[in-house]
C-alpha positions as protocol buffer text, in pm:
chain_id: "A"
residue {
  index: 1
  type: HIS
  ca { x: 1656 y: -28 z: 1142 }
}
residue {
  index: 2
  type: LYS
  ca { x: 1464 y: 279 z: 1245 }
}
residue {
  index: 3
  type: PHE
  ca { x: 1199 y: 421 z: 1020 }
}
residue {
  index: 4
  type: PHE
  ca { x: 881 y: 622 z: 1021 }
}
residue {
  index: 5
  type: TRP
  ca { x: 561 y: 540 z: 836 }
}
residue {
  index: 6
  type: GLN
  ca { x: 299 y: 787 z: 741 }
}
residue {
  index: 7
  type: VAL
  ca { x: -3 y: 604 z: 603 }
}
residue {
  index: 8
  type: PHE
  ca { x: -328 y: 747 z: 476 }
}
residue {
  index: 9
  type: ILE
  ca { x: -617 y: 511 z: 418 }
}
residue {
  index: 10
  type: ALA
  ca { x: -920 y: 612 z: 215 }
}
residue {
  index: 11
  type: ARG
  ca { x: -1199 y: 418 z: 53 }
}
residue {
  index: 12
  type: VAL
  ca { x: -1303 y: 577 z: -272 }
}
residue {
  index: 13
  type: ASP
  ca { x: -1502 y: 477 z: -574 }
}
residue {
  index: 14
  type: LEU
  ca { x: -1332 y: 687 z: -840 }
}
residue {
  index: 15
  type: PRO
  ca { x: -1168 y: 608 z: -1172 }
}
residue {
  index: 16
  type: LEU
  ca { x: -790 y: 641 z: -1183 }
}
residue {
  index: 17
  type: SER
  ca { x: -833 y: 925 z: -1432 }
}
residue {
  index: 18
  type: SER
  ca { x: -974 y: 1142 z: -1153 }
}
residue {
  index: 19
  type: PHE
  ca { x: -639 y: 1144 z: -969 }
}
residue {
  index: 20
  type: THR
  ca { x: -366 y: 1397 z: -1040 }
}
residue {
  index: 21
  type: ILE
  ca { x: -15 y: 1272 z: -967 }
}
residue {
  index: 22
  type: GLN
  ca { x: 307 y: 1466 z: -922 }
}
residue {
  index: 23
  type: THR
  ca { x: 504 y: 1328 z: -1214 }
}
residue {
  index: 24
  type: GLU
  ca { x: 830 y: 1437 z: -1050 }
}
residue {
  index: 25
  type: GLU
  ca { x: 761 y: 1191 z: -767 }
}
residue {
  index: 26
  type: VAL
  ca { x: 525 y: 924 z: -905 }
}
residue {
  index: 27
  type: SER
  ca { x: 556 y: 742 z: -1235 }
}
residue {
  index: 28
  type: GLU
  ca { x: 221 y: 562 z: -1229 }
}
residue {
  index: 29
  type: ILE
  ca { x: -72 y: 459 z: -1014 }
}
residue {
  index: 30
  type: TYR
  ca { x: -302 y: 160 z: -1039 }
}
residue {
  index: 31
  type: TRP
  ca { x: -561 y: -29 z: -838 }
}
residue {
  index: 32
  type: VAL
  ca { x: -478 y: -371 z: -707 }
}
residue {
  index: 33
  type: PRO
  ca { x: -713 y: -594 z: -509 }
}
residue {
  index: 34
  type: TYR
  ca { x: -584 y: -629 z: -154 }
}
residue {
  index: 35
  type: ALA
  ca { x: -576 y: -1010 z: -165 }
}
residue {
  index: 36
  type: SER
  ca { x: -366 y: -994 z: -482 }
}
residue {
  index: 37
  type: LEU
  ca { x: -124 y: -753 z: -317 }
}
residue {
  index: 38
  type: ARG
  ca { x: -84 y: -977 z: -10 }
}
residue {
  index: 39
  type: GLN
  ca { x: -19 y: -1277 z: -234 }
}
residue {
  index: 40
  type: ASP
  ca { x: 235 y: -1086 z: -444 }
}
residue {
  index: 41
  type: VAL
  ca { x: 421 y: -972 z: -131 }
}
residue {
  index: 42
  type: ARG
  ca { x: 441 y: -1335 z: -16 }
}
residue {
  index: 43
  type: ASN
  ca { x: 547 y: -1468 z: -356 }
}
residue {
  index: 44
  type: ASN
  ca { x: 782 y: -1183 z: -457 }
}
residue {
  index: 45
  type: PRO
  ca { x: 924 y: -1021 z: -144 }
}
residue {
  index: 46
  type: ASP
  ca { x: 1221 y: -877 z: -336 }
}
residue {
  index: 47
  type: LYS
  ca { x: 984 y: -639 z: -518 }
}
residue {
  index: 48
  type: TYR
  ca { x: 904 y: -460 z: -190 }
}
residue {
  index: 49
  type: VAL
  ca { x: 1096 y: -282 z: 82 }
}
residue {
  index: 50
  type: PRO
  ca { x: 1164 y: -517 z: 375 }
}
residue {
  index: 51
  type: SER
  ca { x: 921 y: -335 z: 605 }
}
residue {
  index: 52
  type: PHE
  ca { x: 626 y: -357 z: 366 }
}
residue {
  index: 53
  type: PRO
  ca { x: 480 y: -680 z: 514 }
}
residue {
  index: 54
  type: MET
  ca { x: 475 y: -507 z: 855 }
}
residue {
  index: 55
  type: LEU
  ca { x: 287 y: -215 z: 699 }
}
residue {
  index: 56
  type: LEU
  ca { x: 27 y: -452 z: 558 }
}
residue {
  index: 57
  type: GLU
  ca { x: -15 y: -614 z: 900 }
}
residue {
  index: 58
  type: ALA
  ca { x: -62 y: -272 z: 1060 }
}
residue {
  index: 59
  type: MET
  ca { x: -322 y: -175 z: 797 }
}
residue {
  index: 60
  type: GLU
  ca { x: -510 y: -501 z: 850 }
}
residue {
  index: 61
  type: SER
  ca { x: -516 y: -445 z: 1226 }
}
residue {
  index: 62
  type: TYR
  ca { x: -645 y: -92 z: 1179 }
}
residue {
  index: 63
  type: LEU
  ca { x: -915 y: -195 z: 935 }
}
residue {
  index: 64
  type: ARG
  ca { x: -1034 y: -473 z: 1169 }
}
residue {
  index: 65
  type: ILE
  ca { x: -1109 y: -222 z: 1443 }
}
residue {
  index: 66
  type: CYS
  ca { x: -1286 y: 29 z: 1217 }
}
């Protein structure tokens, strides 16, 4: 499989109501604690695209060097 990721990482302290989403492309947004996300990916891999665990690993590596 060949694919391309484009990832933007930002740390913000804003309520969800401050975000404007494109309803044609996004149905909802919500905050999830990172540890909870990692656990959910491990426990429910079928909910995610197969490459998602690799994306999490890449994000963790990036955040460790920042």
